[in-house]
Amino acid sequence: MPARLTIVGSINLDLVARTARLPRPGETVTDATFSQIPGGKGANQAVAAARLGAAVTMIGSVGDDDFARAALVELEAAGVDLSRLKRTAATTGVALITVDAAGENDIVVAPGANSELGPADVDLPDCDGVLCQLEIPLETVDHVAETAPGEFFLNAAPARGAVPAADLTIVNRFELEELTHRDGLIAVTHGAAGAILLDDGEEVARATPPPVQAVDGTAAGDAFTACLVVSLLEGLTREDALRRACAAGALAASRFGAQTSLPTAQEVDAVL
Ligand code: RIB
């Protein structure tokens, strides 16, 4: 039976410009190419988990607009249960993303409808675990942490101050500095250098990703997070789950875009 995962999080449409280099503050760069790609940390992790074989329910909020229709395409294609989505009069969330030739990016999020996902909108189904990020109201994340059936996983991104305790918290090295508590299990990503797992501050596992050509770092952290959570729910050891998550993140970084870059279970296991 597949792992049953519920994700309560953001759904965005990513408006992406690919340029030779990122602009400096106040500078205009031209000759970019433009793409619209489904994104949002919540939706990215839902699509990633579904491609990895989990049975996924997504709880989020979108507007009644063309952006919503474009933002939901990959969730629908991956078979994610969208029956608990909220529809609001607000504009669907948008991320303005610039990606340079080396795969570095800048991201600015206008949350729109994501800001309207309140605690009362969250109807959690029976499941093995619930995963949140920090692109929805914090009071909603707190509510999910208190009511989640099964395990509660938190990708504390983007960093936003005080967050609830979780069975597993996933952060990058910058978000770790902002974490208000360091107890329990924490996975810390270090980009191309891999990731470590801390248990009450003690390192308990470490993994490095396979070498890849960096194309776009967008959603690499989402691929890592989803793969770590799904692998743990499937019963893999901490070491094997971390190694698999690093491979998923590396594959996503080697491809362009958010949900366009997320690997399947077969693709991840082929590189291990
Ligand atoms: O983690 C990447 C995501 O962050 C993008 O898809 C963008 O929508 C922002 O939410």
Tab-separated table of C-alpha atoms and ligand atoms in Angstrom:
chain	number	residue	atom	x	y	z
A	1	MET	CA	0.000	0.000	0.000
A	2	PRO	CA	1.431	3.438	-0.905
A	3	ALA	CA	2.281	5.960	1.824
A	4	ARG	CA	-0.732	8.243	2.394
A	5	LEU	CA	0.500	11.836	2.619
A	6	THR	CA	-1.496	15.044	3.022
A	7	ILE	CA	0.104	18.341	2.100
A	8	VAL	CA	-1.264	21.612	3.447
A	9	GLY	CA	0.504	24.385	1.596
A	10	SER	CA	0.883	26.892	-1.200
A	11	ILE	CA	-0.088	26.690	-4.841
A	12	ASN	CA	1.517	29.244	-7.182
A	13	LEU	CA	1.949	29.912	-10.833
A	14	ASP	CA	5.650	30.607	-11.467
A	15	LEU	CA	6.346	33.364	-14.002
A	16	VAL	CA	9.923	32.633	-14.990
A	17	ALA	CA	12.489	34.669	-16.918
A	18	ARG	CA	15.699	32.873	-17.984
A	19	THR	CA	18.556	35.319	-18.406
A	20	ALA	CA	22.321	35.144	-18.904
A	21	ARG	CA	22.776	36.734	-15.485
A	22	LEU	CA	20.637	38.032	-12.626
A	23	PRO	CA	20.110	41.830	-12.571
A	24	ARG	CA	21.728	43.925	-9.850
A	25	PRO	CA	19.360	46.128	-7.775
A	26	GLY	CA	17.995	48.857	-10.055
A	27	GLU	CA	19.369	47.227	-13.216
A	28	THR	CA	17.387	46.012	-16.253
A	29	VAL	CA	18.584	42.966	-18.178
A	30	THR	CA	16.999	42.003	-21.495
A	31	ASP	CA	16.941	39.060	-23.932
A	32	ALA	CA	15.302	36.789	-21.357
A	33	THR	CA	12.982	33.926	-22.324
A	34	PHE	CA	9.661	33.607	-20.490
A	35	SER	CA	7.759	30.544	-19.180
A	36	GLN	CA	4.705	29.926	-16.973
A	37	ILE	CA	5.254	26.834	-14.814
A	38	PRO	CA	3.136	25.370	-11.987
A	39	GLY	CA	4.866	25.996	-8.657
A	40	GLY	CA	4.451	26.818	-4.974
A	41	LYS	CA	6.315	24.846	-2.323
A	42	GLY	CA	3.198	22.971	-1.238
A	43	ALA	CA	2.104	22.006	-4.729
A	44	ASN	CA	5.678	21.153	-5.769
A	45	GLN	CA	6.022	18.780	-2.829
A	46	ALA	CA	2.608	17.245	-3.568
A	47	VAL	CA	3.530	16.578	-7.203
A	48	ALA	CA	6.962	15.267	-6.174
A	49	ALA	CA	5.468	12.892	-3.589
A	50	ALA	CA	2.881	11.594	-6.068
A	51	ARG	CA	5.573	10.968	-8.711
A	52	LEU	CA	7.486	9.054	-6.029
A	53	GLY	CA	4.501	6.744	-5.545
A	54	ALA	CA	2.642	8.229	-2.552
A	55	ALA	CA	-1.143	8.663	-2.416
A	56	VAL	CA	-1.330	12.438	-1.966
A	57	THR	CA	-4.080	14.826	-0.865
A	58	MET	CA	-3.396	18.549	-1.370
A	59	ILE	CA	-5.107	21.172	0.794
A	60	GLY	CA	-4.545	24.736	-0.412
A	61	SER	CA	-6.265	27.839	-1.715
A	62	VAL	CA	-6.464	29.223	-5.249
A	63	GLY	CA	-8.428	31.967	-6.977
A	64	ASP	CA	-11.115	31.573	-9.623
A	65	ASP	CA	-8.842	32.682	-12.447
A	66	ASP	CA	-6.696	31.528	-15.369
A	67	PHE	CA	-3.631	31.365	-13.096
A	68	ALA	CA	-5.381	28.690	-10.998
A	69	ARG	CA	-6.133	26.566	-14.038
A	70	ALA	CA	-2.477	26.725	-15.116
A	71	ALA	CA	-1.203	26.161	-11.564
A	72	LEU	CA	-3.206	22.935	-11.083
A	73	VAL	CA	-2.213	21.148	-14.307
A	74	GLU	CA	0.620	19.005	-12.910
A	75	LEU	CA	-1.230	18.239	-9.651
A	76	GLU	CA	-4.115	16.882	-11.731
A	77	ALA	CA	-1.784	14.940	-14.048
A	78	ALA	CA	0.005	13.365	-11.048
A	79	GLY	CA	-3.313	12.116	-9.608
A	80	VAL	CA	-3.210	14.278	-6.458
A	81	ASP	CA	-6.579	14.454	-4.631
A	82	LEU	CA	-7.707	18.100	-5.004
A	83	SER	CA	-11.218	17.676	-3.593
A	84	ARG	CA	-10.367	19.715	-0.442
A	85	LEU	CA	-9.002	22.814	-2.219
A	86	LYS	CA	-10.420	26.199	-1.280
A	87	ARG	CA	-11.501	28.632	-4.048
A	88	THR	CA	-11.468	32.327	-3.189
A	89	ALA	CA	-12.055	35.659	-4.888
A	90	ALA	CA	-8.366	36.513	-4.420
A	91	THR	CA	-5.803	36.104	-7.208
A	92	THR	CA	-3.998	32.767	-7.328
A	93	GLY	CA	-0.502	32.978	-5.810
A	94	VAL	CA	2.271	34.025	-8.165
A	95	ALA	CA	6.057	33.672	-7.952
A	96	LEU	CA	8.249	35.974	-10.049
A	97	ILE	CA	11.421	33.988	-10.753
A	98	THR	CA	14.629	34.874	-12.558
A	99	VAL	CA	17.074	32.071	-13.404
A	100	ASP	CA	20.595	32.697	-14.720
A	101	ALA	CA	22.831	30.557	-16.920
A	102	ALA	CA	24.490	28.957	-13.885
A	103	GLY	CA	21.143	27.832	-12.430
A	104	GLU	CA	21.044	30.489	-9.684
A	105	ASN	CA	17.674	32.108	-9.086
A	106	ASP	CA	15.829	34.967	-7.416
A	107	ILE	CA	12.241	34.349	-6.278
A	108	VAL	CA	9.612	36.863	-5.140
A	109	VAL	CA	6.261	35.410	-4.063
A	110	ALA	CA	2.932	37.285	-4.064
A	111	PRO	CA	0.860	34.790	-2.014
A	112	GLY	CA	-2.628	36.028	-3.010
A	113	ALA	CA	-5.140	33.223	-2.362
A	114	ASN	CA	-2.571	31.261	-0.293
A	115	SER	CA	-2.978	33.913	2.441
A	116	GLU	CA	-6.654	32.999	2.742
A	117	LEU	CA	-6.143	29.378	3.814
A	118	GLY	CA	-7.303	29.578	7.444
A	119	PRO	CA	-7.442	26.804	10.061
A	120	ALA	CA	-11.186	26.313	9.419
A	121	ASP	CA	-10.423	25.479	5.764
A	122	VAL	CA	-8.298	22.477	6.703
A	123	ASP	CA	-10.236	19.201	6.699
A	124	LEU	CA	-7.531	16.574	7.190
A	125	PRO	CA	-8.265	13.069	5.860
A	126	ASP	CA	-7.040	9.920	7.580
A	127	CYS	CA	-3.411	9.523	6.474
A	128	ASP	CA	0.083	8.422	7.550
A	129	GLY	CA	1.562	11.906	7.656
A	130	VAL	CA	0.952	15.591	6.998
A	131	LEU	CA	3.536	17.943	5.475
A	132	CYS	CA	3.476	21.759	5.662
A	133	GLN	CA	5.728	24.570	4.468
A	134	LEU	CA	5.600	28.259	5.459
A	135	GLU	CA	3.900	29.854	2.433
A	136	ILE	CA	0.460	29.807	4.110
A	137	PRO	CA	-0.645	31.621	7.312
A	138	LEU	CA	1.350	30.481	10.369
A	139	GLU	CA	-1.830	30.025	12.416
A	140	THR	CA	-2.896	27.398	9.867
A	141	VAL	CA	0.455	25.608	10.144
A	142	ASP	CA	0.114	25.655	13.964
A	143	HIS	CA	-3.395	24.200	13.679
A	144	VAL	CA	-2.203	21.399	11.395
A	145	ALA	CA	0.676	20.612	13.781
A	146	GLU	CA	-1.843	20.212	16.620
A	147	THR	CA	-4.396	18.119	14.718
A	148	ALA	CA	-2.378	16.060	12.218
A	149	PRO	CA	-3.193	12.352	12.192
A	150	GLY	CA	0.015	10.309	11.897
A	151	GLU	CA	3.319	12.176	11.729
A	152	PHE	CA	3.738	15.909	11.223
A	153	PHE	CA	6.517	17.063	8.881
A	154	LEU	CA	7.525	20.702	8.458
A	155	ASN	CA	9.620	22.216	5.705
A	156	ALA	CA	10.359	25.520	7.491
A	157	ALA	CA	10.735	27.476	4.246
A	158	PRO	CA	10.778	30.341	3.679
A	159	ALA	CA	12.071	31.210	7.190
A	160	ARG	CA	9.396	33.076	9.161
A	161	GLY	CA	10.327	33.043	12.851
A	162	ALA	CA	8.578	30.886	15.455
A	163	VAL	CA	7.329	27.575	14.043
A	164	PRO	CA	5.691	24.555	15.701
A	165	ALA	CA	7.633	21.433	16.657
A	166	ALA	CA	7.448	18.557	14.177
A	167	ASP	CA	8.415	14.892	13.987
A	168	LEU	CA	10.849	16.011	11.268
A	169	THR	CA	11.791	19.582	10.329
A	170	ILE	CA	13.526	20.191	6.990
A	171	VAL	CA	15.536	23.374	6.390
A	172	ASN	CA	18.447	24.706	4.385
A	173	ARG	CA	21.460	26.073	6.225
A	174	PHE	CA	20.088	29.640	6.239
A	175	GLU	CA	16.656	28.571	7.493
A	176	LEU	CA	18.383	26.574	10.249
A	177	GLU	CA	19.764	29.853	11.649
A	178	GLU	CA	16.179	31.160	11.964
A	179	LEU	CA	14.766	28.030	13.623
A	180	THR	CA	13.417	28.803	17.066
A	181	HIS	CA	13.913	25.241	18.347
A	182	ARG	CA	16.644	22.723	17.547
A	183	ASP	CA	15.311	19.628	19.327
A	184	GLY	CA	14.023	16.506	17.589
A	185	LEU	CA	14.874	15.379	14.080
A	186	ILE	CA	16.101	18.089	11.684
A	187	ALA	CA	17.310	17.579	8.105
A	188	VAL	CA	19.614	20.343	6.868
A	189	THR	CA	20.367	20.726	3.163
A	190	HIS	CA	23.659	22.167	1.932
A	191	GLY	CA	23.003	22.411	-1.830
A	192	ALA	CA	25.483	20.467	-3.951
A	193	ALA	CA	27.343	19.425	-0.771
A	194	GLY	CA	24.405	17.227	0.289
A	195	ALA	CA	22.504	17.046	3.569
A	196	ILE	CA	22.805	16.006	7.197
A	197	LEU	CA	20.288	14.691	9.700
A	198	LEU	CA	20.430	15.947	13.290
A	199	ASP	CA	18.696	14.299	16.248
A	200	ASP	CA	18.595	16.659	19.244
A	201	GLY	CA	21.586	18.478	17.713
A	202	GLU	CA	23.681	15.307	17.152
A	203	GLU	CA	24.495	14.265	13.582
A	204	VAL	CA	22.923	10.851	12.894
A	205	ALA	CA	23.220	10.626	9.085
A	206	ARG	CA	24.960	12.389	6.206
A	207	ALA	CA	24.588	12.009	2.419
A	208	THR	CA	25.965	13.575	-0.743
A	209	PRO	CA	24.089	13.841	-4.038
A	210	PRO	CA	25.258	12.397	-7.352
A	211	PRO	CA	27.119	15.045	-9.402
A	212	VAL	CA	24.837	16.828	-11.898
A	213	GLN	CA	25.027	19.826	-14.229
A	214	ALA	CA	23.142	22.621	-12.396
A	215	VAL	CA	20.388	24.031	-14.631
A	216	ASP	CA	17.880	25.554	-12.183
A	217	GLY	CA	17.743	25.243	-8.391
A	218	THR	CA	13.998	26.014	-8.270
A	219	ALA	CA	12.140	23.210	-6.412
A	220	ALA	CA	15.305	21.195	-5.690
A	221	GLY	CA	14.520	21.636	-1.978
A	222	ASP	CA	10.932	20.572	-2.628
A	223	ALA	CA	12.086	17.387	-4.392
A	224	PHE	CA	14.449	16.679	-1.465
A	225	THR	CA	11.715	17.284	1.132
A	226	ALA	CA	9.086	15.151	-0.586
A	227	CYS	CA	11.508	12.300	-1.193
A	228	LEU	CA	12.779	12.295	2.392
A	229	VAL	CA	9.233	12.269	3.812
A	230	VAL	CA	7.912	9.607	1.419
A	231	SER	CA	10.976	7.416	1.895
A	232	LEU	CA	10.670	7.563	5.701
A	233	LEU	CA	6.936	6.799	5.508
A	234	GLU	CA	7.780	3.824	3.269
A	235	GLY	CA	10.054	2.507	6.029
A	236	LEU	CA	13.525	3.222	4.621
A	237	THR	CA	16.311	3.765	7.166
A	238	ARG	CA	17.280	7.372	7.912
A	239	GLU	CA	20.544	6.906	5.963
A	240	ASP	CA	18.866	5.443	2.868
A	241	ALA	CA	16.049	8.004	2.959
A	242	LEU	CA	18.556	10.886	3.148
A	243	ARG	CA	20.633	9.465	0.278
A	244	ARG	CA	17.498	9.041	-1.861
A	245	ALA	CA	16.336	12.592	-1.025
A	246	CYS	CA	19.712	14.016	-2.075
A	247	ALA	CA	19.412	12.207	-5.407
A	248	ALA	CA	15.887	13.597	-5.945
A	249	GLY	CA	17.084	17.137	-5.190
A	250	ALA	CA	20.041	16.799	-7.541
A	251	LEU	CA	17.826	15.543	-10.378
A	252	ALA	CA	15.455	18.498	-9.897
A	253	ALA	CA	18.405	20.927	-9.950
A	254	SER	CA	19.578	19.437	-13.241
A	255	ARG	CA	16.300	20.371	-14.974
A	256	PHE	CA	14.496	23.639	-15.670
A	257	GLY	CA	11.454	24.837	-13.726
A	258	ALA	CA	9.543	23.791	-10.609
A	259	GLN	CA	7.054	20.996	-11.283
A	260	THR	CA	8.617	20.351	-14.712
A	261	SER	CA	11.804	19.238	-12.928
A	262	LEU	CA	10.493	16.806	-10.293
A	263	PRO	CA	11.656	13.195	-10.771
A	264	THR	CA	9.733	9.925	-10.545
A	265	ALA	CA	10.679	7.091	-8.182
A	266	GLN	CA	12.182	5.177	-11.120
A	267	GLU	CA	14.374	8.148	-12.082
A	268	VAL	CA	15.603	8.627	-8.513
A	269	ASP	CA	16.348	4.955	-7.929
A	270	ALA	CA	18.146	4.724	-11.300
A	271	VAL	CA	20.811	7.231	-10.189
A	272	LEU	CA	21.418	5.586	-6.797
B	1	RIB	O1	10.465	26.135	-3.815
B	1	RIB	C1	10.253	26.701	-5.083
B	1	RIB	C2	8.953	27.452	-5.105
B	1	RIB	O2	9.026	28.577	-4.258
B	1	RIB	C3	8.575	27.994	-6.457
B	1	RIB	O3	7.865	27.077	-7.250
B	1	RIB	C4	7.787	29.253	-6.117
B	1	RIB	O4	6.443	29.180	-6.449
B	1	RIB	C5	8.008	29.493	-4.625
B	1	RIB	O5	6.892	29.171	-3.888
